[in-house]
Amino acid sequence: MNSFPVGPAVDAAPSPLLKNLNPEQLAAVTAAAEPALILAGAGSGKTRVLTTRIAWLLNTGQVSPGGIMAVTFTNKAAKEMLTRLSTMLPFNVRGMWIGTFHGLCNRFLRAHWKQANLPQAFQILDASDTVSAIKRVIKAMKLDEERFVPKQVGWFIAGCKEDAQRPGDVEVRDDQTKTLVEIYANYEDQCQREGVVDFAELMLRSYELLRDNAAIREHYQRRFRHLLVDEFQDTNKLQYAWLKMFAPPGVDNGQSLLAVGDDDQSIYAFRGARVGNMADFEREYRVRKVIKLEQNYRSFGHILDAANELISRNSQRLGKTLRTDAGLGDPIRVQEAPSDFAEAQWLIEEIQGLVRGGLDRQQIAILYRSNAQSRVIESALFNSGIPYRVYGGLRFFERAEVKHALAYLRLLENPNDDTSFLRVVNFPTRGIGAKTLENLQDAAKASGRSLYQSVSAMSGKGGANLLAFTNLIDSTRNLTQGMTLREIIEQVLETSGLADFYRTDKDGAERLENLDELVNAAEAFVMQEGFGKNAVGLPVDEVAESGTPGAVPDAETGEIMSPLVAFLTHASLEAGDNQAQAGQDAVQLMTVHSAKGLEFDAVFITGLEEGLFPHENAMSDHNGLEEERRLMYVAITRARQKLSLSFCQTRMLHGQTRYNVKSRFFDELPEAALKWLTPRNQGFGSGFAREYQQAWDRGSGLKGMVGAGRVEKAAWVEPPVPASMKQKVSNEHGGLRVGKGVFHTKFGEGVLLTLEGVGTDARAQVNFGRHGTKWLALSVAKLTPID
DNA sequence: CCACAGGTTCTTTTT
DNA sequence: GAACCTGTGG
């Protein structure tokens, strides 16, 4: 059964589209209309395969645009796909459903809001909105926030939703869980009352509607002939179940679900991603053959060798080895630095060298495991005047002043949105204090109504102030009737007092600029989306798409939904870029996680120390370590030409100095691909890192290593020990020194952290990296100093 | 209501 | 080290 005209089946006819594809890519692009699994290694041309396949399907008349659904995880990936497609195809790409999981859910729910039991203008809570909503529930239940940490409760709720469990479905084993489920239930009621949904709810609500409504489900199954899923290894249980609703397994109805993924790049298990979905998919859909894309078009040989060797240590793999036709290229440079400070200094020198050599700064990436590591590097870059760009800070729509403005805008559309109400009811201050709000919340709870609806019941001074606030909202709503989006926002900024507040605030200038930027963003949004669309960029004809059971056109008139609702949705779903100077030629700084999917000519992976990378919190179990290794694999495979790895003996973390051992990953890389810039084991964890550094700068230090290859035995000239450190130097025991490396027959290499006691009571604290930090009795433990 | 001091915590993160 | 929360005093 097919509601779209479909052309005759076409063989892989010669077509300019298919030129220059390798045999595996060609097989993937022209795979038959049946379930298929593509194992696409890093840099194997995955996006190209996906887009080419869509174009090929359309060009050969196998499907019409409306029959295509392509799902990604990030807005960026979705945009990339759309951009590439629009250059490949002679027609508008709008009829296809291409977007993120959440974006498509939103599109779906906007069309079926009635059946999904949502208000038409439902709003989407972002991560921080969700936490504050949960916090309110916990407060209202008078629970201990120590025991029920809002953020953790949020993880619990999201976890339940991702398992498609409503409060009634959760198995309660203990009191803690019982209360958590109660919070979950109350949170759900609260969201429903306020007409808001969180990210997980977008998925779950769509899933349930498809599951429970056969007419809708069958409609979409008939409609979508070809479904393509990117980054399949990152799907969670619910997302996979959601996909099955659109294209059920084991049903021979001519639908094709094509999953593309790389189990080796699965780095989001910690937030519910199930790599196992790939194996499940293969089994449940009876995939006849798995196509492996192993030809890498990105990196040189040494880099790929390192990646292959490293990942081969993982036990749970579908199995895949990258290969390249490019030569070996430069070896991977390895630098040991005395301190994080020195590491940053080294990065500066390297980057200056690369830039002198003609490399664009934006082709250089500095990667780290955790955000906290960026600070030292940033300050070094700043001091040396190298432009840089940090990814992953606060993003545009997450800035406080922007969220305030958005809260006012949301209240215009939906005054029952208590989250927004509370955010701005007293900002700027209107004499509405905690006590007043407490009373209001009690009244709201007692009557089961929203805060806004409960204002009229309030008396006294607080009540008067509250009434002034709701009057402000109401009058602004009236005032902005018929205005353009731009005018509405400008009006709100003025009447709310936000603009005035930041105008008088002594450091409000920047915030004011961001509010201006919000107006611009809205303007750009309207221009880009055009007015032929309603909320969330859904073409109007699509809402009213004939044959979609129960699809509800906007209001009774079929009018275009307000651009404001569309813009608010856009703001939640796409937190926006976090940088103003995006176009500038700047060095790129980011965590390894956010580097996934990107590539650079030169990559620096920094902070390769036990406890940091692999991270200590991930090392407790086997799966955690394997995920860290995949993370390292992702990091390595970002590099096209030059890759450098670095680690430090000491690092400031959480305000205190840590002595580090180099990451175990160094032992898992092929020696032949590495070039050590510093001699190995030259003295670990020196507590005098900075003094050494300064001594080095004065001319002592390591001699004769410049320009050499790997230095096995270099002359280490002991720099003079500064007087200020004399005290610590006496901190010795039988050749052992605090801050120096030691060797233990069982635990291996470590760094001596502390020496205590005398004689038989003498004890030593040693950081053995992967074996942890241990206290040892020196009368028993055989510790030998490493020179 | 607000400004400030102290205590606490601290992976990774898109939507 | 810094961000975030809570409690105190004006």
PDB file of C-alpha atoms in Angstrom, chain A residues 36-273:
ATOM      1  CA  ALA A  36      20.086  -1.869   6.184  1.00  0.00           C
ATOM      2  CA  LEU A  37      22.842  -1.218   8.673  1.00  0.00           C
ATOM      3  CA  ILE A  38      25.840   0.845   7.673  1.00  0.00           C
ATOM      4  CA  LEU A  39      28.866   0.721   9.933  1.00  0.00           C
ATOM      5  CA  ALA A  40      30.501   3.984   9.058  1.00  0.00           C
ATOM      6  CA  GLY A  41      33.939   4.620  10.465  1.00  0.00           C
ATOM      7  CA  ALA A  42      35.251   8.058  11.297  1.00  0.00           C
ATOM      8  CA  GLY A  43      35.988  10.061   8.185  1.00  0.00           C
ATOM      9  CA  SER A  44      34.489   7.485   5.854  1.00  0.00           C
ATOM     10  CA  GLY A  45      32.150   9.872   4.085  1.00  0.00           C
ATOM     11  CA  LYS A  46      29.065   9.050   6.091  1.00  0.00           C
ATOM     12  CA  THR A  47      27.205  12.285   5.552  1.00  0.00           C
ATOM     13  CA  ARG A  48      27.960  12.097   1.871  1.00  0.00           C
ATOM     14  CA  VAL A  49      26.500   8.615   1.706  1.00  0.00           C
ATOM     15  CA  LEU A  50      23.337   9.700   3.496  1.00  0.00           C
ATOM     16  CA  THR A  51      22.688  12.723   1.359  1.00  0.00           C
ATOM     17  CA  THR A  52      23.644  11.000  -1.864  1.00  0.00           C
ATOM     18  CA  ARG A  53      21.269   8.184  -1.086  1.00  0.00           C
ATOM     19  CA  ILE A  54      18.388  10.554  -0.541  1.00  0.00           C
ATOM     20  CA  ALA A  55      19.176  12.378  -3.764  1.00  0.00           C
ATOM     21  CA  TRP A  56      19.501   9.095  -5.636  1.00  0.00           C
ATOM     22  CA  LEU A  57      16.194   7.788  -4.312  1.00  0.00           C
ATOM     23  CA  LEU A  58      14.471  10.949  -5.430  1.00  0.00           C
ATOM     24  CA  ASN A  59      16.202  11.260  -8.793  1.00  0.00           C
ATOM     25  CA  THR A  60      15.418   7.703  -9.722  1.00  0.00           C
ATOM     26  CA  GLY A  61      11.792   8.205  -8.824  1.00  0.00           C
ATOM     27  CA  GLN A  62      11.768   5.561  -6.135  1.00  0.00           C
ATOM     28  CA  VAL A  63      10.212   7.910  -3.678  1.00  0.00           C
ATOM     29  CA  SER A  64       8.711  11.365  -3.507  1.00  0.00           C
ATOM     30  CA  PRO A  65      10.062  13.961  -1.072  1.00  0.00           C
ATOM     31  CA  GLY A  66       7.136  13.396   1.276  1.00  0.00           C
ATOM     32  CA  GLY A  67       8.153   9.784   1.671  1.00  0.00           C
ATOM     33  CA  ILE A  68      11.530  10.585   3.179  1.00  0.00           C
ATOM     34  CA  MET A  69      12.396  10.914   6.829  1.00  0.00           C
ATOM     35  CA  ALA A  70      15.964  11.517   7.926  1.00  0.00           C
ATOM     36  CA  VAL A  71      16.821  11.802  11.608  1.00  0.00           C
ATOM     37  CA  THR A  72      19.919  13.224  13.239  1.00  0.00           C
ATOM     38  CA  PHE A  73      20.910  14.148  16.769  1.00  0.00           C
ATOM     39  CA  THR A  74      22.086  17.685  16.414  1.00  0.00           C
ATOM     40  CA  ASN A  75      20.674  20.680  14.657  1.00  0.00           C
ATOM     41  CA  LYS A  76      24.045  21.134  13.085  1.00  0.00           C
ATOM     42  CA  ALA A  77      23.962  17.716  11.431  1.00  0.00           C
ATOM     43  CA  ALA A  78      20.416  18.306  10.241  1.00  0.00           C
ATOM     44  CA  LYS A  79      21.332  21.664   8.763  1.00  0.00           C
ATOM     45  CA  GLU A  80      24.369  20.193   7.071  1.00  0.00           C
ATOM     46  CA  MET A  81      22.224  17.551   5.475  1.00  0.00           C
ATOM     47  CA  LEU A  82      19.664  20.072   4.256  1.00  0.00           C
ATOM     48  CA  THR A  83      22.324  22.347   2.864  1.00  0.00           C
ATOM     49  CA  ARG A  84      24.017  19.573   0.945  1.00  0.00           C
ATOM     50  CA  LEU A  85      20.710  18.270  -0.359  1.00  0.00           C
ATOM     51  CA  SER A  86      19.556  21.610  -1.606  1.00  0.00           C
ATOM     52  CA  THR A  87      22.675  21.835  -3.757  1.00  0.00           C
ATOM     53  CA  MET A  88      22.144  18.321  -5.090  1.00  0.00           C
ATOM     54  CA  LEU A  89      18.459  18.578  -5.837  1.00  0.00           C
ATOM     55  CA  PRO A  90      16.674  20.797  -8.298  1.00  0.00           C
ATOM     56  CA  PHE A  91      13.660  21.312  -6.065  1.00  0.00           C
ATOM     57  CA  ASN A  92      12.640  22.484  -2.637  1.00  0.00           C
ATOM     58  CA  VAL A  93      13.598  20.068   0.109  1.00  0.00           C
ATOM     59  CA  ARG A  94      10.824  21.094   2.458  1.00  0.00           C
ATOM     60  CA  GLY A  95       8.501  18.225   1.865  1.00  0.00           C
ATOM     61  CA  MET A  96      10.950  15.828   3.491  1.00  0.00           C
ATOM     62  CA  TRP A  97      11.035  15.260   7.190  1.00  0.00           C
ATOM     63  CA  ILE A  98      14.641  16.029   7.964  1.00  0.00           C
ATOM     64  CA  GLY A  99      15.615  17.053  11.448  1.00  0.00           C
ATOM     65  CA  THR A 100      16.624  16.042  14.919  1.00  0.00           C
ATOM     66  CA  PHE A 101      14.644  13.498  16.871  1.00  0.00           C
ATOM     67  CA  HIS A 102      13.238  16.274  19.007  1.00  0.00           C
ATOM     68  CA  GLY A 103      12.607  18.584  16.100  1.00  0.00           C
ATOM     69  CA  LEU A 104      10.594  15.925  14.302  1.00  0.00           C
ATOM     70  CA  CYS A 105       8.680  15.061  17.462  1.00  0.00           C
ATOM     71  CA  ASN A 106       7.812  18.685  17.812  1.00  0.00           C
ATOM     72  CA  ARG A 107       6.654  18.818  14.203  1.00  0.00           C
ATOM     73  CA  PHE A 108       4.542  15.766  14.816  1.00  0.00           C
ATOM     74  CA  LEU A 109       3.020  17.048  18.035  1.00  0.00           C
ATOM     75  CA  ARG A 110       2.224  20.440  16.538  1.00  0.00           C
ATOM     76  CA  ALA A 111       0.152  18.644  13.923  1.00  0.00           C
ATOM     77  CA  HIS A 112      -1.510  16.341  16.447  1.00  0.00           C
ATOM     78  CA  TRP A 113      -1.644  18.494  19.527  1.00  0.00           C
ATOM     79  CA  LYS A 114      -5.248  17.681  20.218  1.00  0.00           C
ATOM     80  CA  GLN A 115      -4.808  13.947  20.208  1.00  0.00           C
ATOM     81  CA  ALA A 116      -1.626  14.338  22.215  1.00  0.00           C
ATOM     82  CA  ASN A 117      -3.632  16.263  24.800  1.00  0.00           C
ATOM     83  CA  LEU A 118      -1.508  19.369  24.591  1.00  0.00           C
ATOM     84  CA  PRO A 119      -2.428  23.014  24.199  1.00  0.00           C
ATOM     85  CA  GLN A 120      -1.817  24.273  20.724  1.00  0.00           C
ATOM     86  CA  ALA A 121       0.860  26.707  21.843  1.00  0.00           C
ATOM     87  CA  PHE A 122       2.622  24.269  24.163  1.00  0.00           C
ATOM     88  CA  GLN A 123       6.098  25.366  25.130  1.00  0.00           C
ATOM     89  CA  ILE A 124       9.254  23.365  25.489  1.00  0.00           C
ATOM     90  CA  LEU A 125      11.358  23.394  28.645  1.00  0.00           C
ATOM     91  CA  ASP A 126      15.083  23.398  28.181  1.00  0.00           C
ATOM     92  CA  ALA A 127      17.437  21.658  30.601  1.00  0.00           C
ATOM     93  CA  SER A 128      17.529  24.459  33.147  1.00  0.00           C
ATOM     94  CA  ASP A 129      13.782  25.108  32.950  1.00  0.00           C
ATOM     95  CA  THR A 130      13.278  21.441  33.673  1.00  0.00           C
ATOM     96  CA  VAL A 131      15.459  21.531  36.755  1.00  0.00           C
ATOM     97  CA  SER A 132      13.692  24.569  38.146  1.00  0.00           C
ATOM     98  CA  ALA A 133      10.308  23.023  37.478  1.00  0.00           C
ATOM     99  CA  ILE A 134      11.366  19.919  39.372  1.00  0.00           C
ATOM    100  CA  LYS A 135      12.726  22.054  42.154  1.00  0.00           C
ATOM    101  CA  ARG A 136       9.317  23.634  42.562  1.00  0.00           C
ATOM    102  CA  VAL A 137       7.701  20.221  42.827  1.00  0.00           C
ATOM    103  CA  ILE A 138      10.169  19.136  45.477  1.00  0.00           C
ATOM    104  CA  LYS A 139       9.589  22.321  47.430  1.00  0.00           C
ATOM    105  CA  ALA A 140       5.828  21.968  47.195  1.00  0.00           C
ATOM    106  CA  MET A 141       6.111  18.420  48.523  1.00  0.00           C
ATOM    107  CA  LYS A 142       8.218  19.752  51.378  1.00  0.00           C
ATOM    108  CA  LEU A 143      10.962  17.257  50.702  1.00  0.00           C
ATOM    109  CA  ASP A 144      14.600  17.513  51.631  1.00  0.00           C
ATOM    110  CA  GLU A 145      16.558  18.881  48.682  1.00  0.00           C
ATOM    111  CA  GLU A 146      19.666  17.229  50.038  1.00  0.00           C
ATOM    112  CA  ARG A 147      18.104  13.859  49.645  1.00  0.00           C
ATOM    113  CA  PHE A 148      16.258  14.664  46.457  1.00  0.00           C
ATOM    114  CA  VAL A 149      18.663  16.763  44.465  1.00  0.00           C
ATOM    115  CA  PRO A 150      16.642  18.423  41.689  1.00  0.00           C
ATOM    116  CA  LYS A 151      19.226  17.675  39.026  1.00  0.00           C
ATOM    117  CA  GLN A 152      19.428  14.030  39.993  1.00  0.00           C
ATOM    118  CA  VAL A 153      15.662  13.746  40.197  1.00  0.00           C
ATOM    119  CA  GLY A 154      15.687  15.175  36.688  1.00  0.00           C
ATOM    120  CA  TRP A 155      17.966  12.360  35.549  1.00  0.00           C
ATOM    121  CA  PHE A 156      15.653   9.869  37.186  1.00  0.00           C
ATOM    122  CA  ILE A 157      12.602  11.264  35.441  1.00  0.00           C
ATOM    123  CA  ALA A 158      14.355  11.498  32.086  1.00  0.00           C
ATOM    124  CA  GLY A 159      15.573   7.931  32.581  1.00  0.00           C
ATOM    125  CA  CYS A 160      12.037   6.721  33.224  1.00  0.00           C
ATOM    126  CA  LYS A 161      10.721   8.533  30.188  1.00  0.00           C
ATOM    127  CA  GLU A 162      13.483   7.113  28.042  1.00  0.00           C
ATOM    128  CA  ASP A 163      12.328   3.685  29.124  1.00  0.00           C
ATOM    129  CA  ALA A 164       8.792   4.707  28.152  1.00  0.00           C
ATOM    130  CA  GLN A 165       7.726   4.460  31.775  1.00  0.00           C
ATOM    131  CA  ARG A 166       5.049   6.666  33.239  1.00  0.00           C
ATOM    132  CA  PRO A 167       4.937   6.963  37.042  1.00  0.00           C
ATOM    133  CA  GLY A 168       2.553   4.006  37.252  1.00  0.00           C
ATOM    134  CA  ASP A 169       4.950   1.782  35.340  1.00  0.00           C
ATOM    135  CA  VAL A 170       8.000   2.296  37.488  1.00  0.00           C
ATOM    136  CA  GLU A 171       8.840  -0.597  39.715  1.00  0.00           C
ATOM    137  CA  VAL A 172       9.073   0.605  43.302  1.00  0.00           C
ATOM    138  CA  ARG A 173      11.514  -1.331  45.421  1.00  0.00           C
ATOM    139  CA  ASP A 174      12.368   1.084  48.208  1.00  0.00           C
ATOM    140  CA  ASP A 175      11.228   4.266  49.908  1.00  0.00           C
ATOM    141  CA  GLN A 176      13.619   6.437  47.960  1.00  0.00           C
ATOM    142  CA  THR A 177      12.237   5.214  44.650  1.00  0.00           C
ATOM    143  CA  LYS A 178       8.712   5.540  45.969  1.00  0.00           C
ATOM    144  CA  THR A 179       9.238   9.214  46.666  1.00  0.00           C
ATOM    145  CA  LEU A 180      11.029   9.730  43.372  1.00  0.00           C
ATOM    146  CA  VAL A 181       8.047   8.297  41.567  1.00  0.00           C
ATOM    147  CA  GLU A 182       5.754  10.616  43.505  1.00  0.00           C
ATOM    148  CA  ILE A 183       7.857  13.560  42.441  1.00  0.00           C
ATOM    149  CA  TYR A 184       7.706  12.276  38.886  1.00  0.00           C
ATOM    150  CA  ALA A 185       3.914  12.050  39.061  1.00  0.00           C
ATOM    151  CA  ASN A 186       3.559  15.534  40.498  1.00  0.00           C
ATOM    152  CA  TYR A 187       5.997  16.940  37.994  1.00  0.00           C
ATOM    153  CA  GLU A 188       3.970  15.429  35.215  1.00  0.00           C
ATOM    154  CA  ASP A 189       0.770  16.977  36.551  1.00  0.00           C
ATOM    155  CA  GLN A 190       2.477  20.297  36.887  1.00  0.00           C
ATOM    156  CA  CYS A 191       3.772  20.254  33.306  1.00  0.00           C
ATOM    157  CA  GLN A 192       0.374  19.251  31.996  1.00  0.00           C
ATOM    158  CA  ARG A 193      -1.309  22.017  33.961  1.00  0.00           C
ATOM    159  CA  GLU A 194       1.159  24.577  32.681  1.00  0.00           C
ATOM    160  CA  GLY A 195       1.103  23.369  29.112  1.00  0.00           C
ATOM    161  CA  VAL A 196       4.819  22.662  28.869  1.00  0.00           C
ATOM    162  CA  VAL A 197       6.854  19.630  27.875  1.00  0.00           C
ATOM    163  CA  ASP A 198      10.479  18.761  28.481  1.00  0.00           C
ATOM    164  CA  PHE A 199      12.784  17.203  25.896  1.00  0.00           C
ATOM    165  CA  ALA A 200      12.129  13.634  26.943  1.00  0.00           C
ATOM    166  CA  GLU A 201       8.401  14.322  26.940  1.00  0.00           C
ATOM    167  CA  LEU A 202       8.527  15.380  23.303  1.00  0.00           C
ATOM    168  CA  MET A 203       9.810  11.931  22.465  1.00  0.00           C
ATOM    169  CA  LEU A 204       7.597   9.993  24.821  1.00  0.00           C
ATOM    170  CA  ARG A 205       4.388  11.836  23.966  1.00  0.00           C
ATOM    171  CA  SER A 206       4.928  11.238  20.247  1.00  0.00           C
ATOM    172  CA  TYR A 207       5.792   7.631  20.849  1.00  0.00           C
ATOM    173  CA  GLU A 208       2.685   7.009  22.921  1.00  0.00           C
ATOM    174  CA  LEU A 209       0.425   8.702  20.433  1.00  0.00           C
ATOM    175  CA  LEU A 210       1.790   6.541  17.629  1.00  0.00           C
ATOM    176  CA  ARG A 211       1.564   3.452  19.774  1.00  0.00           C
ATOM    177  CA  ASP A 212      -2.011   4.030  20.900  1.00  0.00           C
ATOM    178  CA  ASN A 213      -3.546   5.518  17.802  1.00  0.00           C
ATOM    179  CA  ALA A 214      -3.591   3.040  14.958  1.00  0.00           C
ATOM    180  CA  ALA A 215      -4.983   5.480  12.416  1.00  0.00           C
ATOM    181  CA  ILE A 216      -2.160   7.956  12.902  1.00  0.00           C
ATOM    182  CA  ARG A 217       0.462   5.231  13.060  1.00  0.00           C
ATOM    183  CA  GLU A 218      -0.693   3.603   9.866  1.00  0.00           C
ATOM    184  CA  HIS A 219      -0.894   6.905   8.103  1.00  0.00           C
ATOM    185  CA  TYR A 220       2.758   7.643   8.784  1.00  0.00           C
ATOM    186  CA  GLN A 221       3.806   4.116   7.979  1.00  0.00           C
ATOM    187  CA  ARG A 222       2.175   4.474   4.603  1.00  0.00           C
ATOM    188  CA  ARG A 223       3.686   7.849   4.115  1.00  0.00           C
ATOM    189  CA  PHE A 224       7.332   7.263   4.942  1.00  0.00           C
ATOM    190  CA  ARG A 225       8.925   4.848   2.519  1.00  0.00           C
ATOM    191  CA  HIS A 226      12.545   5.578   3.344  1.00  0.00           C
ATOM    192  CA  LEU A 227      13.782   6.346   6.838  1.00  0.00           C
ATOM    193  CA  LEU A 228      17.416   7.171   7.425  1.00  0.00           C
ATOM    194  CA  VAL A 229      18.942   7.485  10.868  1.00  0.00           C
ATOM    195  CA  ASP A 230      22.291   9.064  11.518  1.00  0.00           C
ATOM    196  CA  GLU A 231      24.516   8.314  14.540  1.00  0.00           C
ATOM    197  CA  PHE A 232      22.413   5.298  15.359  1.00  0.00           C
ATOM    198  CA  GLN A 233      24.839   4.271  18.118  1.00  0.00           C
ATOM    199  CA  ASP A 234      23.621   7.260  20.115  1.00  0.00           C
ATOM    200  CA  THR A 235      19.941   6.341  20.122  1.00  0.00           C
ATOM    201  CA  ASN A 236      18.336   5.481  23.418  1.00  0.00           C
ATOM    202  CA  LYS A 237      15.673   2.905  24.046  1.00  0.00           C
ATOM    203  CA  LEU A 238      12.795   5.298  23.465  1.00  0.00           C
ATOM    204  CA  GLN A 239      14.213   6.697  20.256  1.00  0.00           C
ATOM    205  CA  TYR A 240      14.582   3.220  18.847  1.00  0.00           C
ATOM    206  CA  ALA A 241      11.054   2.358  19.906  1.00  0.00           C
ATOM    207  CA  TRP A 242       9.859   5.586  18.292  1.00  0.00           C
ATOM    208  CA  LEU A 243      11.519   4.612  15.016  1.00  0.00           C
ATOM    209  CA  LYS A 244       9.859   1.228  15.153  1.00  0.00           C
ATOM    210  CA  MET A 245       6.488   2.966  15.254  1.00  0.00           C
ATOM    211  CA  PHE A 246       7.200   4.571  11.899  1.00  0.00           C
ATOM    212  CA  ALA A 247       8.760   1.472  10.382  1.00  0.00           C
ATOM    213  CA  PRO A 248       7.905  -1.697  12.249  1.00  0.00           C
ATOM    214  CA  PRO A 249      10.385  -4.567  12.043  1.00  0.00           C
ATOM    215  CA  GLY A 250       9.499  -7.837  10.466  1.00  0.00           C
ATOM    216  CA  VAL A 251       6.790  -6.332   8.280  1.00  0.00           C
ATOM    217  CA  ASP A 252       7.243  -6.645   4.578  1.00  0.00           C
ATOM    218  CA  ASN A 253       5.575  -3.440   3.491  1.00  0.00           C
ATOM    219  CA  GLY A 254       8.267  -2.049   1.263  1.00  0.00           C
ATOM    220  CA  GLN A 255       9.563   0.421   3.818  1.00  0.00           C
ATOM    221  CA  SER A 256      13.277   0.871   4.193  1.00  0.00           C
ATOM    222  CA  LEU A 257      14.948   1.839   7.436  1.00  0.00           C
ATOM    223  CA  LEU A 258      18.601   2.598   6.994  1.00  0.00           C
ATOM    224  CA  ALA A 259      20.646   2.991  10.145  1.00  0.00           C
ATOM    225  CA  VAL A 260      24.078   4.528   9.999  1.00  0.00           C
ATOM    226  CA  GLY A 261      26.334   4.362  12.989  1.00  0.00           C
ATOM    227  CA  ASP A 262      29.716   3.643  14.456  1.00  0.00           C
ATOM    228  CA  ASP A 263      29.807   1.638  17.642  1.00  0.00           C
ATOM    229  CA  ASP A 264      33.355   2.828  18.216  1.00  0.00           C
ATOM    230  CA  GLN A 265      32.137   6.387  18.469  1.00  0.00           C
ATOM    231  CA  SER A 266      29.455   5.731  21.040  1.00  0.00           C
ATOM    232  CA  ILE A 267      30.295   8.215  23.775  1.00  0.00           C
ATOM    233  CA  TYR A 268      26.934   9.001  25.274  1.00  0.00           C
ATOM    234  CA  ALA A 269      26.098   5.853  27.197  1.00  0.00           C
ATOM    235  CA  PHE A 270      26.280   7.978  30.330  1.00  0.00           C
ATOM    236  CA  ARG A 271      23.102   9.699  29.270  1.00  0.00           C
ATOM    237  CA  GLY A 272      21.176   6.700  28.128  1.00  0.00           C
ATOM    238  CA  ALA A 273      22.471   5.914  24.642  1.00  0.00           C
TER     239      ALA A 273
END
